[in-house]
Amino acid sequence: MKRVGTLVAAALITLSAASMTYAIVGAGFHWGFDFSMSMEKGADSVAIPTNGLDLGANVFQQLPSALRPSFDPGDVISGATPLIISRNSELKRSWLNFGGKAYVDVVPFLEIIELSFNLGVWQYDGAVSYLDVNNITPAMLVPGNTERIPYKNVPLTLKEYNLNYFGLNETPYAKLQFDLSVRKTVLNLWLVKFNAGAGVSMGFSTPILSESLIEDVKADKGIKSPEELVAKFMDTKSGMGKAVVEKILDELFTPRWGAHIAAGANLKLPAIPLGIYIDGKLLIPITKFDENKQVNGLGFLVNTGISLSI
């Protein structure tokens, strides 16, 4: 949360600096409607060694007595993943998307150069299910067993761990986007000017709940084996679920590159520095938003706001 605030503050300083550098400039602050981000429901599995999950591993015996399973050291279960990561809903756009821009409108040939940013927030229903070691029966250890292996569900949501993040309740996803555009006025109707152009985009996004995210949390906590990972989720006092959600909130620094096509309109009355604008952009991602290509960033962003020009 603090890192997001730092990046937004840096963006505002950048826009302010740009607005003070030129004689004829403008700046604006806007509310955005980002329809570009989407993600389908899905699930990932954490891999286990080919010899299976050791149900008699020492890490299970170190759990509190109420959680400790009663397996012999040689008991191993094959053909089951220790952890299933689930994204149980599509990416849902929240009410929060705001930003600002600074522009120069007297550049020869190019006419308008604009730098803008948007911070948008989404959410989805994320969870993990870990292998329920205590409810595994001896029959499930027999080769060729067809009985369903038991799992326990752990919600990975903000509400579950009483975390405050822009008033959201589910698993969060955030994107901080910067756009550098070159535009030309294509139609001047006295009070209203219409412009069009194109440019490049750079964004920073939080990670999606996936195996790679769990692997990062495992590394942070020094977890060495699938058995230890299951034991951590079994022990509610370990804070494993909360650590995964906090990892999502802390990671907003991997750059994502793209391009955009822009069109907009600006209404400004004579002798008054204030104006109203609407900017539309078709966002075209170049680099992927996540390692498994689960998130799609192709779509439209519409900003509407108030501008100040001098």
Short mmCIF file of C-alpha atoms in Angstrom, two decimals:
data_model
loop_
_atom_site.label_atom_id
_atom_site.label_comp_id
_atom_site.label_asym_id
_atom_site.label_seq_id
_atom_site.Cartn_x
_atom_site.Cartn_y
_atom_site.Cartn_z
CA MET A 1 0.00 0.00 0.00
CA LYS A 2 2.84 2.42 0.91
CA ARG A 3 4.67 1.58 -2.32
CA VAL A 4 1.59 2.36 -4.40
CA GLY A 5 1.35 5.76 -2.68
CA THR A 6 5.02 6.43 -3.40
CA LEU A 7 4.59 5.70 -7.11
CA VAL A 8 1.50 7.90 -7.35
CA ALA A 9 3.31 10.74 -5.58
CA ALA A 10 6.22 10.39 -8.03
CA ALA A 11 3.78 10.57 -10.94
CA LEU A 12 2.24 13.77 -9.58
CA ILE A 13 5.67 15.34 -9.13
CA THR A 14 6.57 14.38 -12.70
CA LEU A 15 3.43 16.00 -14.05
CA SER A 16 4.00 19.14 -11.99
CA ALA A 17 7.57 19.42 -13.21
CA ALA A 18 6.45 19.05 -16.82
CA SER A 19 3.82 21.76 -16.38
CA MET A 20 6.40 24.25 -15.06
CA THR A 21 8.94 23.65 -17.83
CA TYR A 22 7.09 25.22 -20.76
CA ALA A 23 5.40 28.54 -21.39
CA ILE A 24 2.15 27.14 -22.80
CA VAL A 25 1.19 23.96 -21.04
CA GLY A 26 -1.75 22.24 -19.45
CA ALA A 27 -2.36 19.76 -16.68
CA GLY A 28 -5.38 17.75 -15.71
CA PHE A 29 -6.75 15.33 -13.20
CA HIS A 30 -9.20 12.65 -14.26
CA TRP A 31 -11.29 9.64 -13.35
CA GLY A 32 -10.78 6.58 -15.49
CA PHE A 33 -12.78 3.66 -16.79
CA ASP A 34 -10.38 0.89 -17.77
CA PHE A 35 -11.98 -1.89 -19.82
CA SER A 36 -8.69 -3.38 -20.98
CA MET A 37 -7.90 -5.82 -18.16
CA SER A 38 -9.43 -9.29 -18.14
CA MET A 39 -8.68 -12.70 -16.69
CA GLU A 40 -10.57 -15.96 -16.99
CA LYS A 41 -11.15 -18.31 -14.09
CA GLY A 42 -8.47 -20.93 -13.65
CA ALA A 43 -6.31 -23.04 -11.35
CA ASP A 44 -2.65 -24.02 -10.98
CA SER A 45 -0.99 -26.89 -9.13
CA VAL A 46 2.25 -26.90 -7.17
CA ALA A 47 4.53 -29.65 -8.41
CA ILE A 48 5.75 -32.47 -6.17
CA PRO A 49 8.72 -34.84 -6.55
CA THR A 50 8.16 -37.94 -8.68
CA ASN A 51 8.36 -40.18 -5.60
CA GLY A 52 5.26 -38.51 -4.13
CA LEU A 53 4.42 -36.57 -0.99
CA ASP A 54 5.94 -38.00 2.20
CA LEU A 55 3.06 -38.20 4.69
CA GLY A 56 5.40 -39.20 7.50
CA ALA A 57 7.72 -36.23 7.01
CA ASN A 58 9.17 -34.64 10.13
CA VAL A 59 7.48 -31.30 9.41
CA PHE A 60 4.05 -32.88 9.99
CA GLN A 61 5.17 -34.38 13.29
CA GLN A 62 6.29 -30.93 14.45
CA LEU A 63 2.76 -29.51 14.15
CA PRO A 64 0.58 -28.96 17.25
CA SER A 65 -0.89 -32.25 18.46
CA ALA A 66 -4.39 -31.37 17.18
CA LEU A 67 -3.05 -31.03 13.63
CA ARG A 68 -0.47 -33.80 13.68
CA PRO A 69 -1.28 -36.70 11.31
CA SER A 70 -0.74 -40.33 12.34
CA PHE A 71 1.28 -41.74 9.47
CA ASP A 72 4.26 -44.04 9.43
CA PRO A 73 7.52 -42.51 8.16
CA GLY A 74 7.31 -44.62 5.02
CA ASP A 75 3.78 -43.61 3.99
CA VAL A 76 3.78 -41.74 0.67
CA ILE A 77 0.91 -40.54 -1.51
CA SER A 78 1.38 -40.34 -5.27
CA GLY A 79 -0.64 -38.67 -8.00
CA ALA A 80 -1.84 -35.74 -5.86
CA THR A 81 -0.61 -32.16 -5.83
CA PRO A 82 0.10 -30.68 -2.37
CA LEU A 83 -1.53 -27.37 -3.25
CA ILE A 84 -4.13 -26.18 -5.78
CA ILE A 85 -4.26 -22.44 -6.49
CA SER A 86 -7.69 -21.28 -7.64
CA ARG A 87 -8.92 -18.10 -9.30
CA ASN A 88 -12.64 -18.70 -8.86
CA SER A 89 -13.92 -15.63 -10.71
CA GLU A 90 -13.00 -13.35 -13.57
CA LEU A 91 -11.19 -10.08 -12.95
CA LYS A 92 -13.74 -7.54 -11.71
CA ARG A 93 -13.19 -3.82 -12.20
CA SER A 94 -13.57 -1.77 -9.01
CA TRP A 95 -14.80 1.80 -8.65
CA LEU A 96 -11.25 3.10 -8.22
CA ASN A 97 -9.34 4.43 -11.22
CA PHE A 98 -7.82 7.91 -11.14
CA GLY A 99 -4.92 9.78 -12.65
CA GLY A 100 -3.57 12.93 -14.17
CA LYS A 101 -1.79 14.34 -17.17
CA ALA A 102 0.48 17.15 -18.33
CA TYR A 103 0.73 18.32 -21.92
CA VAL A 104 2.50 20.82 -24.15
CA ASP A 105 0.39 22.17 -27.02
CA VAL A 106 2.85 24.32 -29.00
CA VAL A 107 5.35 21.75 -30.21
CA PRO A 108 6.23 22.33 -33.91
CA PHE A 109 4.96 19.65 -36.31
CA LEU A 110 3.89 17.33 -33.49
CA GLU A 111 1.60 19.95 -31.90
CA ILE A 112 0.76 18.12 -28.63
CA ILE A 113 2.95 15.96 -26.40
CA GLU A 114 1.20 14.47 -23.40
CA LEU A 115 2.29 12.46 -20.37
CA SER A 116 -0.48 10.82 -18.34
CA PHE A 117 -0.94 8.18 -15.69
CA ASN A 118 -3.73 6.02 -14.26
CA LEU A 119 -3.92 3.91 -11.13
CA GLY A 120 -6.63 1.26 -11.41
CA VAL A 121 -7.70 -1.50 -9.04
CA TRP A 122 -9.51 -4.80 -9.70
CA GLN A 123 -10.39 -7.84 -7.62
CA TYR A 124 -11.22 -11.53 -7.99
CA ASP A 125 -12.02 -14.55 -5.82
CA GLY A 126 -8.72 -16.27 -5.03
CA ALA A 127 -8.03 -19.28 -2.82
CA VAL A 128 -5.72 -22.23 -2.25
CA SER A 129 -6.65 -25.78 -1.32
CA TYR A 130 -4.04 -27.86 0.49
CA LEU A 131 -3.86 -31.63 0.79
CA ASP A 132 -5.92 -32.56 3.87
CA VAL A 133 -3.39 -34.97 5.34
CA ASN A 134 -5.48 -35.78 8.43
CA ASN A 135 -8.37 -37.12 6.35
CA ILE A 136 -6.35 -39.37 4.06
CA THR A 137 -7.35 -42.99 4.59
CA PRO A 138 -5.08 -46.04 4.12
CA ALA A 139 -7.13 -47.06 1.09
CA MET A 140 -6.08 -43.86 -0.68
CA LEU A 141 -2.44 -44.95 -0.51
CA VAL A 142 -3.09 -48.10 -2.54
CA PRO A 143 -1.96 -47.89 -6.20
CA GLY A 144 -4.92 -47.49 -8.55
CA ASN A 145 -7.10 -45.89 -5.87
CA THR A 146 -10.07 -44.03 -7.39
CA GLU A 147 -11.31 -42.40 -4.19
CA ARG A 148 -11.10 -38.61 -4.30
CA ILE A 149 -8.20 -37.15 -2.35
CA PRO A 150 -9.40 -34.65 0.32
CA TYR A 151 -8.39 -30.98 0.27
CA LYS A 152 -9.11 -28.04 2.57
CA ASN A 153 -9.88 -24.58 1.17
CA VAL A 154 -8.15 -21.39 2.36
CA PRO A 155 -9.55 -18.08 1.02
CA LEU A 156 -6.83 -15.64 -0.04
CA THR A 157 -8.86 -12.45 0.20
CA LEU A 158 -8.42 -9.11 1.93
CA LYS A 159 -11.56 -9.66 3.98
CA GLU A 160 -10.27 -12.99 5.31
CA TYR A 161 -7.23 -11.31 6.89
CA ASN A 162 -8.77 -7.91 7.75
CA LEU A 163 -6.48 -6.09 5.32
CA ASN A 164 -7.49 -2.65 4.09
CA TYR A 165 -6.76 -1.97 0.41
CA PHE A 166 -8.90 0.70 -1.26
CA GLY A 167 -12.03 -0.76 0.35
CA LEU A 168 -11.83 -4.07 -1.54
CA ASN A 169 -12.86 -7.44 -0.06
CA GLU A 170 -11.47 -10.04 -2.45
CA THR A 171 -8.04 -10.84 -3.88
CA PRO A 172 -6.64 -7.53 -5.21
CA TYR A 173 -5.07 -6.66 -8.53
CA ALA A 174 -3.68 -3.18 -9.27
CA LYS A 175 -2.12 -1.50 -12.29
CA LEU A 176 -0.21 1.79 -12.41
CA GLN A 177 0.09 2.92 -16.03
CA PHE A 178 2.06 5.74 -17.68
CA ASP A 179 1.31 6.88 -21.26
CA LEU A 180 3.46 9.14 -23.45
CA SER A 181 1.39 10.34 -26.43
CA VAL A 182 1.89 12.49 -29.50
CA ARG A 183 -1.34 14.13 -30.72
CA LYS A 184 -2.61 16.56 -33.33
CA THR A 185 -5.78 18.62 -33.36
CA VAL A 186 -7.98 17.12 -36.07
CA LEU A 187 -11.05 19.33 -35.64
CA ASN A 188 -11.49 22.77 -34.03
CA LEU A 189 -15.06 23.83 -33.27
CA TRP A 190 -14.11 27.01 -31.37
CA LEU A 191 -14.90 25.91 -27.82
CA VAL A 192 -14.25 22.23 -28.46
CA LYS A 193 -11.07 20.78 -29.94
CA PHE A 194 -10.81 17.16 -31.05
CA ASN A 195 -7.42 15.44 -31.20
CA ALA A 196 -5.99 12.08 -32.19
CA GLY A 197 -2.63 10.38 -31.92
CA ALA A 198 -0.64 7.44 -30.60
CA GLY A 199 2.10 6.64 -28.16
CA VAL A 200 3.85 4.19 -25.86
CA SER A 201 2.71 2.83 -22.52
CA MET A 202 4.51 1.51 -19.47
CA GLY A 203 2.66 -0.14 -16.61
CA PHE A 204 3.39 -1.75 -13.26
CA SER A 205 1.01 -4.42 -11.99
CA THR A 206 0.65 -6.64 -8.95
CA PRO A 207 1.07 -10.40 -9.47
CA ILE A 208 -1.83 -12.75 -10.09
CA LEU A 209 -2.37 -15.66 -7.71
CA SER A 210 -0.42 -18.49 -9.35
CA GLU A 211 2.21 -21.16 -8.74
CA SER A 212 5.02 -18.66 -9.35
CA LEU A 213 3.62 -16.38 -6.64
CA ILE A 214 3.47 -19.29 -4.17
CA GLU A 215 7.05 -20.16 -5.09
CA ASP A 216 8.10 -16.60 -4.25
CA VAL A 217 6.40 -16.80 -0.85
CA LYS A 218 8.07 -20.17 -0.23
CA ALA A 219 11.44 -18.58 -0.90
CA ASP A 220 10.66 -15.63 1.38
CA LYS A 221 9.74 -17.98 4.24
CA GLY A 222 12.57 -20.42 3.63
CA ILE A 223 10.22 -23.34 2.85
CA LYS A 224 12.20 -26.16 1.26
CA SER A 225 9.71 -28.94 0.45
CA PRO A 226 6.09 -29.58 -0.59
CA GLU A 227 5.55 -31.32 2.77
CA GLU A 228 6.62 -28.19 4.64
CA LEU A 229 4.37 -26.04 2.44
CA VAL A 230 1.33 -28.17 3.33
CA ALA A 231 2.28 -28.11 7.01
CA LYS A 232 2.44 -24.30 6.95
CA PHE A 233 -1.08 -24.07 5.56
CA MET A 234 -2.32 -26.67 8.06
CA ASP A 235 -1.01 -24.55 10.93
CA THR A 236 -3.37 -21.55 11.10
CA LYS A 237 -0.91 -19.70 13.35
CA SER A 238 1.81 -19.73 10.69
CA GLY A 239 0.22 -16.79 8.83
CA MET A 240 0.87 -18.46 5.47
CA GLY A 241 -2.37 -17.30 3.81
CA LYS A 242 -1.90 -13.72 4.96
CA ALA A 243 1.70 -13.78 3.69
CA VAL A 244 0.47 -14.67 0.19
CA VAL A 245 -2.05 -11.79 0.15
CA GLU A 246 0.56 -9.34 1.49
CA LYS A 247 2.98 -10.50 -1.22
CA ILE A 248 0.43 -9.42 -3.83
CA LEU A 249 0.10 -5.99 -2.20
CA ASP A 250 3.87 -5.46 -2.04
CA GLU A 251 4.74 -6.32 -5.64
CA LEU A 252 4.13 -3.45 -8.06
CA PHE A 253 7.50 -2.94 -9.67
CA THR A 254 7.76 -5.20 -12.73
CA PRO A 255 7.40 -3.00 -15.86
CA ARG A 256 4.94 -3.98 -18.60
CA TRP A 257 5.30 -2.34 -22.02
CA GLY A 258 2.72 -1.51 -24.63
CA ALA A 259 1.40 0.98 -27.17
CA HIS A 260 -1.83 2.91 -27.55
CA ILE A 261 -3.97 4.75 -30.08
CA ALA A 262 -5.58 7.87 -28.63
CA ALA A 263 -8.46 10.22 -29.42
CA GLY A 264 -9.95 12.94 -27.27
CA ALA A 265 -11.88 16.16 -26.95
CA ASN A 266 -11.28 19.26 -24.84
CA LEU A 267 -13.87 21.92 -23.96
CA LYS A 268 -12.47 25.30 -22.84
CA LEU A 269 -14.19 28.66 -22.51
CA PRO A 270 -12.35 31.85 -23.60
CA ALA A 271 -10.31 33.68 -20.92
CA ILE A 272 -10.89 30.90 -18.40
CA PRO A 273 -7.97 28.53 -17.72
CA LEU A 274 -10.22 25.65 -16.68
CA GLY A 275 -11.51 23.07 -19.14
CA ILE A 276 -13.16 19.67 -19.36
CA TYR A 277 -11.69 16.80 -21.35
CA ILE A 278 -12.44 13.25 -22.41
CA ASP A 279 -9.61 10.99 -23.56
CA GLY A 280 -10.05 7.55 -25.06
CA LYS A 281 -7.24 5.06 -25.68
CA LEU A 282 -7.00 1.63 -27.24
CA LEU A 283 -4.34 -0.10 -25.11
CA ILE A 284 -2.21 -2.63 -26.97
CA PRO A 285 0.10 -4.72 -24.73
CA ILE A 286 3.53 -5.73 -26.02
CA THR A 287 4.89 -7.60 -23.02
CA LYS A 288 2.67 -9.97 -21.02
CA PHE A 289 1.13 -8.92 -17.72
CA ASP A 290 1.97 -12.21 -15.99
CA GLU A 291 4.29 -15.13 -16.60
CA ASN A 292 1.53 -17.59 -17.49
CA LYS A 293 -0.34 -15.22 -19.82
CA GLN A 294 -3.47 -15.41 -17.64
CA VAL A 295 -4.12 -11.65 -17.79
CA ASN A 296 -5.07 -9.85 -21.00
CA GLY A 297 -4.46 -6.10 -21.26
CA LEU A 298 -5.97 -5.37 -24.69
CA GLY A 299 -8.92 -2.97 -24.57
CA PHE A 300 -10.13 0.58 -24.02
CA LEU A 301 -9.35 3.15 -21.35
CA VAL A 302 -11.56 6.26 -21.09
CA ASN A 303 -10.60 9.21 -18.89
CA THR A 304 -12.74 12.23 -18.10
CA GLY A 305 -11.47 15.14 -16.05
CA ILE A 306 -10.75 18.81 -15.48
CA SER A 307 -7.77 20.59 -17.04
CA LEU A 308 -5.88 23.77 -16.20
CA SER A 309 -3.94 25.46 -18.98
CA ILE A 310 -1.63 28.49 -18.96
#
